[in-house]
Structure formats: structure tokens, C-alpha cells
CSV table of C-alpha atoms in Angstrom, one decimal:
chain,number,residue,atom,x,y,z
A,29,MET,CA,-14.0,66.6,-93.8
A,30,THR,CA,-17.3,67.3,-95.5
A,31,LEU,CA,-17.3,67.5,-99.3
A,32,LEU,CA,-19.9,69.6,-101.0
A,33,VAL,CA,-21.1,70.0,-104.6
A,34,ARG,CA,-21.9,73.6,-105.7
A,35,GLN,CA,-21.9,75.9,-108.6
A,36,TYR,CA,-18.6,77.2,-109.9
A,37,GLN,CA,-17.3,80.6,-108.6
A,38,PRO,CA,-14.6,82.7,-110.4
A,39,ALA,CA,-12.3,82.2,-107.4
A,40,ASP,CA,-12.3,78.4,-108.2
A,41,ARG,CA,-10.4,78.9,-111.5
A,42,ASP,CA,-6.9,78.1,-110.3
A,43,ASP,CA,-8.0,75.1,-108.3
A,44,ILE,CA,-9.8,73.7,-111.4
A,45,ALA,CA,-6.7,74.1,-113.4
A,46,ASP,CA,-4.8,72.3,-110.7
A,47,VAL,CA,-7.3,69.4,-110.5
A,48,CYS,CA,-7.2,69.1,-114.3
A,49,LEU,CA,-3.4,68.9,-114.3
A,50,ARG,CA,-3.3,66.4,-111.4
A,51,THR,CA,-5.8,64.0,-113.1
A,52,ALA,CA,-4.7,64.4,-116.8
A,53,ILE,CA,-2.7,61.2,-117.4
A,54,ALA,CA,-5.3,58.4,-117.4
A,55,GLY,CA,-6.5,59.9,-114.1
A,56,GLY,CA,-3.0,60.5,-112.7
A,57,ASP,CA,-0.8,63.5,-112.2
A,58,ALA,CA,0.6,65.2,-115.3
A,59,SER,CA,2.7,67.8,-113.3
A,60,GLY,CA,6.1,68.3,-115.0
A,61,ARG,CA,5.2,66.1,-118.0
A,62,TYR,CA,4.9,69.0,-120.4
A,63,SER,CA,7.1,72.0,-120.8
A,64,ASP,CA,4.3,74.2,-119.3
A,65,ASP,CA,1.9,72.9,-116.6
A,66,ALA,CA,-0.7,75.4,-118.0
A,67,LEU,CA,-1.1,73.5,-121.3
A,68,MET,CA,-3.4,70.7,-120.2
A,69,PRO,CA,-5.8,73.1,-118.3
A,70,GLU,CA,-5.8,75.5,-121.2
A,71,VAL,CA,-7.1,72.8,-123.5
A,72,PHE,CA,-9.4,70.7,-121.3
A,73,ALA,CA,-10.7,73.0,-118.5
A,74,LEU,CA,-10.2,76.7,-118.8
A,75,PRO,CA,-12.1,77.2,-122.1
A,76,TYR,CA,-15.2,75.9,-120.4
A,77,LEU,CA,-15.0,78.4,-117.6
A,78,ALA,CA,-14.8,81.2,-120.2
A,79,TYR,CA,-17.5,79.9,-122.5
A,80,ASP,CA,-20.3,79.0,-120.1
A,81,PRO,CA,-19.5,79.0,-116.3
A,82,SER,CA,-23.1,78.3,-115.5
A,83,LEU,CA,-22.5,74.7,-116.6
A,84,VAL,CA,-19.5,74.2,-114.3
A,85,PHE,CA,-20.0,72.5,-110.9
A,86,VAL,CA,-17.4,71.7,-108.4
A,87,VAL,CA,-16.7,69.6,-105.3
A,88,THR,CA,-15.1,71.5,-102.5
A,89,ASN,CA,-13.7,70.5,-99.1
A,90,GLY,CA,-14.4,74.0,-97.7
A,91,HIS,CA,-11.0,75.2,-98.5
A,92,ARG,CA,-10.4,74.3,-102.2
A,93,VAL,CA,-11.9,72.5,-105.2
A,94,VAL,CA,-11.1,68.8,-105.3
A,95,GLY,CA,-13.2,67.9,-108.3
A,96,TYR,CA,-15.5,69.3,-111.0
A,97,VAL,CA,-17.7,68.7,-114.0
A,98,LEU,CA,-17.4,71.0,-117.0
A,99,GLY,CA,-20.0,71.1,-119.7
A,100,VAL,CA,-21.3,72.8,-122.8
A,101,ALA,CA,-24.9,72.5,-124.0
A,102,ASP,CA,-24.1,72.9,-127.8
A,103,THR,CA,-20.8,71.5,-128.9
A,104,ARG,CA,-21.2,73.0,-132.4
A,105,ASP,CA,-21.5,76.5,-131.0
A,106,PHE,CA,-18.6,75.8,-128.6
A,107,VAL,CA,-16.4,74.8,-131.5
A,108,GLU,CA,-17.2,78.1,-133.3
A,109,TRP,CA,-16.5,80.1,-130.2
A,110,TRP,CA,-13.3,78.2,-129.6
A,111,ARG,CA,-12.1,78.9,-133.2
A,112,ARG,CA,-13.0,82.6,-132.9
A,113,GLU,CA,-12.2,83.4,-129.2
A,114,TRP,CA,-9.9,80.8,-127.7
A,115,ALA,CA,-7.6,79.3,-130.4
A,116,PRO,CA,-5.9,82.6,-131.5
A,117,GLY,CA,-4.8,83.4,-127.9
A,118,PHE,CA,-3.8,79.8,-127.3
A,119,ALA,CA,-1.7,79.7,-130.4
A,120,ALA,CA,0.0,83.0,-129.5
A,121,ARG,CA,0.8,81.7,-126.0
A,122,HIS,CA,2.0,78.4,-127.2
A,123,PRO,CA,3.5,78.8,-130.7
A,124,ARG,CA,5.5,75.6,-130.6
A,125,PRO,CA,6.4,72.7,-128.2
A,126,GLY,CA,8.7,73.7,-125.4
A,127,PRO,CA,11.9,72.0,-124.4
A,128,PRO,CA,11.6,68.2,-123.7
A,129,THR,CA,11.0,67.3,-120.1
A,130,GLY,CA,12.4,63.8,-120.3
A,131,ARG,CA,8.9,62.6,-119.1
A,132,GLU,CA,7.0,62.8,-122.3
A,133,PRO,CA,3.6,61.1,-122.0
A,134,ALA,CA,1.9,59.1,-124.8
A,135,PHE,CA,-0.3,62.2,-125.5
A,136,THR,CA,2.7,64.3,-126.7
A,137,GLU,CA,3.0,68.0,-126.3
A,138,ALA,CA,2.8,68.4,-130.1
A,139,ARG,CA,-0.6,66.7,-130.0
A,140,LEU,CA,-1.7,68.8,-127.0
A,141,LEU,CA,-0.9,72.0,-128.9
A,142,GLU,CA,-2.8,70.7,-131.9
A,143,ALA,CA,-5.8,70.0,-129.7
A,144,GLY,CA,-5.7,73.6,-128.5
A,145,ARG,CA,-5.7,75.0,-132.0
A,146,ASP,CA,-8.2,72.6,-133.6
A,147,PRO,CA,-11.7,72.5,-132.0
A,148,ASP,CA,-13.1,70.5,-134.9
A,149,ARG,CA,-11.8,67.4,-133.0
A,150,MET,CA,-15.0,67.8,-130.9
A,151,LEU,CA,-17.4,67.5,-133.9
A,152,VAL,CA,-18.3,63.8,-133.3
A,153,ALA,CA,-20.9,62.0,-135.5
A,154,GLU,CA,-23.5,61.7,-132.8
A,155,LEU,CA,-24.1,65.5,-132.1
A,156,ASP,CA,-27.7,65.5,-133.1
A,157,GLU,CA,-28.6,63.0,-130.3
A,158,TYR,CA,-25.9,64.1,-127.9
A,159,PRO,CA,-25.2,67.8,-128.6
A,160,ALA,CA,-23.7,68.5,-125.2
A,161,HIS,CA,-20.4,67.2,-123.9
A,162,LEU,CA,-18.6,67.1,-120.5
A,163,HIS,CA,-15.3,66.6,-118.7
A,164,ILE,CA,-15.3,65.3,-115.1
A,165,ASP,CA,-12.3,65.0,-112.8
A,166,LEU,CA,-11.9,64.2,-109.1
A,167,LEU,CA,-8.8,64.1,-107.0
A,168,PRO,CA,-8.3,60.8,-105.1
A,169,GLU,CA,-9.6,62.3,-101.9
A,170,ALA,CA,-13.0,62.9,-103.5
A,171,GLN,CA,-13.4,59.5,-105.2
A,172,GLY,CA,-15.5,56.6,-104.1
A,173,GLN,CA,-18.0,58.7,-102.3
A,174,GLY,CA,-20.7,59.1,-104.9
A,175,LEU,CA,-19.6,62.6,-105.8
A,176,GLY,CA,-18.9,61.8,-109.4
A,177,ARG,CA,-22.5,60.6,-109.9
A,178,ARG,CA,-23.8,63.7,-108.1
A,179,LEU,CA,-21.8,66.0,-110.4
A,180,VAL,CA,-23.0,64.2,-113.5
A,181,ASP,CA,-26.6,64.2,-112.2
A,182,VAL,CA,-26.5,68.0,-111.5
A,183,LEU,CA,-25.1,68.7,-115.0
A,184,ARG,CA,-27.6,66.5,-116.7
A,185,ALA,CA,-30.4,68.2,-114.8
A,186,ALA,CA,-29.1,71.6,-115.9
A,187,LEU,CA,-28.9,70.4,-119.5
A,188,ARG,CA,-32.4,68.9,-119.4
A,189,GLY,CA,-33.7,72.3,-118.2
A,190,ARG,CA,-32.3,73.8,-121.4
A,191,GLY,CA,-34.0,71.2,-123.6
A,192,VAL,CA,-30.7,69.3,-124.4
A,193,PRO,CA,-31.5,65.7,-125.2
A,194,GLY,CA,-28.1,64.1,-124.5
A,195,VAL,CA,-24.5,64.5,-123.4
A,196,HIS,CA,-21.3,62.7,-124.5
A,197,LEU,CA,-17.7,62.4,-123.4
A,198,GLY,CA,-14.4,60.9,-124.4
A,199,PHE,CA,-11.7,59.5,-122.2
A,200,ASP,CA,-8.2,58.0,-122.2
A,201,PRO,CA,-8.6,54.3,-123.0
A,202,ALA,CA,-5.9,53.6,-120.4
A,203,ASN,CA,-8.2,54.9,-117.7
A,204,THR,CA,-10.1,51.6,-117.1
A,205,GLY,CA,-11.6,53.0,-113.9
A,206,ALA,CA,-13.2,55.8,-115.8
A,207,ARG,CA,-14.9,53.4,-118.3
A,208,ALA,CA,-16.3,51.3,-115.4
A,209,PHE,CA,-17.6,54.5,-113.7
A,210,TYR,CA,-19.4,55.7,-116.8
A,211,GLU,CA,-20.9,52.3,-117.5
A,212,ARG,CA,-22.3,52.2,-113.9
A,213,LEU,CA,-23.9,55.6,-114.5
A,214,GLY,CA,-25.7,54.4,-117.6
A,215,PHE,CA,-23.5,55.8,-120.3
A,216,VAL,CA,-23.4,53.7,-123.5
A,217,GLU,CA,-20.7,53.4,-126.1
A,218,LEU,CA,-21.5,55.4,-129.2
A,219,PRO,CA,-21.2,54.1,-132.8
A,220,SER,CA,-18.2,56.3,-133.6
A,221,SER,CA,-16.3,55.2,-130.6
A,222,THR,CA,-13.0,53.4,-131.3
A,223,PRO,CA,-10.5,51.5,-129.0
A,224,THR,CA,-8.1,54.4,-129.1
A,225,ALA,CA,-10.7,57.1,-128.7
A,226,PRO,CA,-13.6,55.8,-126.7
A,227,LEU,CA,-16.8,57.9,-126.9
A,228,PHE,CA,-19.8,57.4,-124.5
A,229,GLY,CA,-23.1,59.1,-124.3
A,230,ILE,CA,-26.2,59.3,-122.1
A,231,SER,CA,-29.6,60.9,-122.2
A,232,THR,CA,-30.4,63.9,-120.0
A,233,ASP,CA,-33.7,62.2,-118.9
């Protein structure tokens, strides 16, 4: 089946949430790990669709989205928007952790709720050089075909067109495949990166 990269469309929203959930535990499926399967997408995917959908690109198999890259050009502005527009609704929807599932991941539900309420976690030290940031996720059926590189290239070109000099990302240190992928694309580890919270960046040139 042919896989295509294209701009995000509003009808893709639910598929993006699903891909986010199914790749959320070091690249593996987080379904049923939290009390609400909506939590992970509400922190790491859906805010990006609301803030600037023009910087969202997807991989589709003709029927549904099987991968995406989500980006923002100005992380500082995104943090302010999140604090003003996203955090209050998120906190109202998820005031406290739900009942235990018996499958608690290392990134606990309490920490996930904190991430949804506290956008300042995105204010990394290297924002002057790498003001943009991104999230990229692909289901297994879309991996190993060069589509991840294409998504990153498309986003970098869009950011370059806006005069953004660089883009950064963080990832789960347990996801060793992700680290290798980013290094192949030319991402470099940033000075504020740590073993428990790796941070990589790349120029948009």
C-alpha cells in the first residue's frame, strides 16, 4: 500500500491521537496504561493541532494516518499560549489521577498530568538557537521506509521559510531506536541534554 506525506487536515485529528497513544511508551503502545487513553494525546499531540495546524504533516495510507510530525516555530510563544488557552481546560478535564490500571508506566499518570499543566517544561536553555520544537511518531507499518526523514525535512523547510534557525526535540531515553534515527538525520545532542532527558537539535538549513 502506498504511503503519502501531506499537510494535516482536521479530519486527521482522531487518527493523530491514536498514533500518539500507540507510540507513547518508548515507541510502543500506551493503550490502557493510564486511566484515560486521552491523556497522552492531550499533552503531546492535540495542543499542536490547535495552536498551529500549518506545521503538522502526516503520513497516510489512503485510509488513515499512520504517522506525523508536529511542530511549533516559537516555543516561547507556544508556552504562553498553552498556559493561557490549553492548561485551564486540561486541568478541568483531568483534575487528579484516575484509578490505577495495574499497568503503570515509568512516566506515571501524576507526572503526565503535571506536564499538561506546566508548559514551562518546554523552556530549554537553547531556545535562542533552536526556538522551534517537534514531535514525530510513526506506527510500525510506516517505519523503515524513509518517511520519518521526509517528515522532518518537510517541517524543517516550513520552519526555514519562516526564518526559524533551528528546531529541537526531546525523547524517552529508553527509545534507543529514536536516538539512532535522530543522529542519522544530523541532530546533535544539546548542552542541556541529560541521560534521563535527552535533548537534540538541528539547523533548518
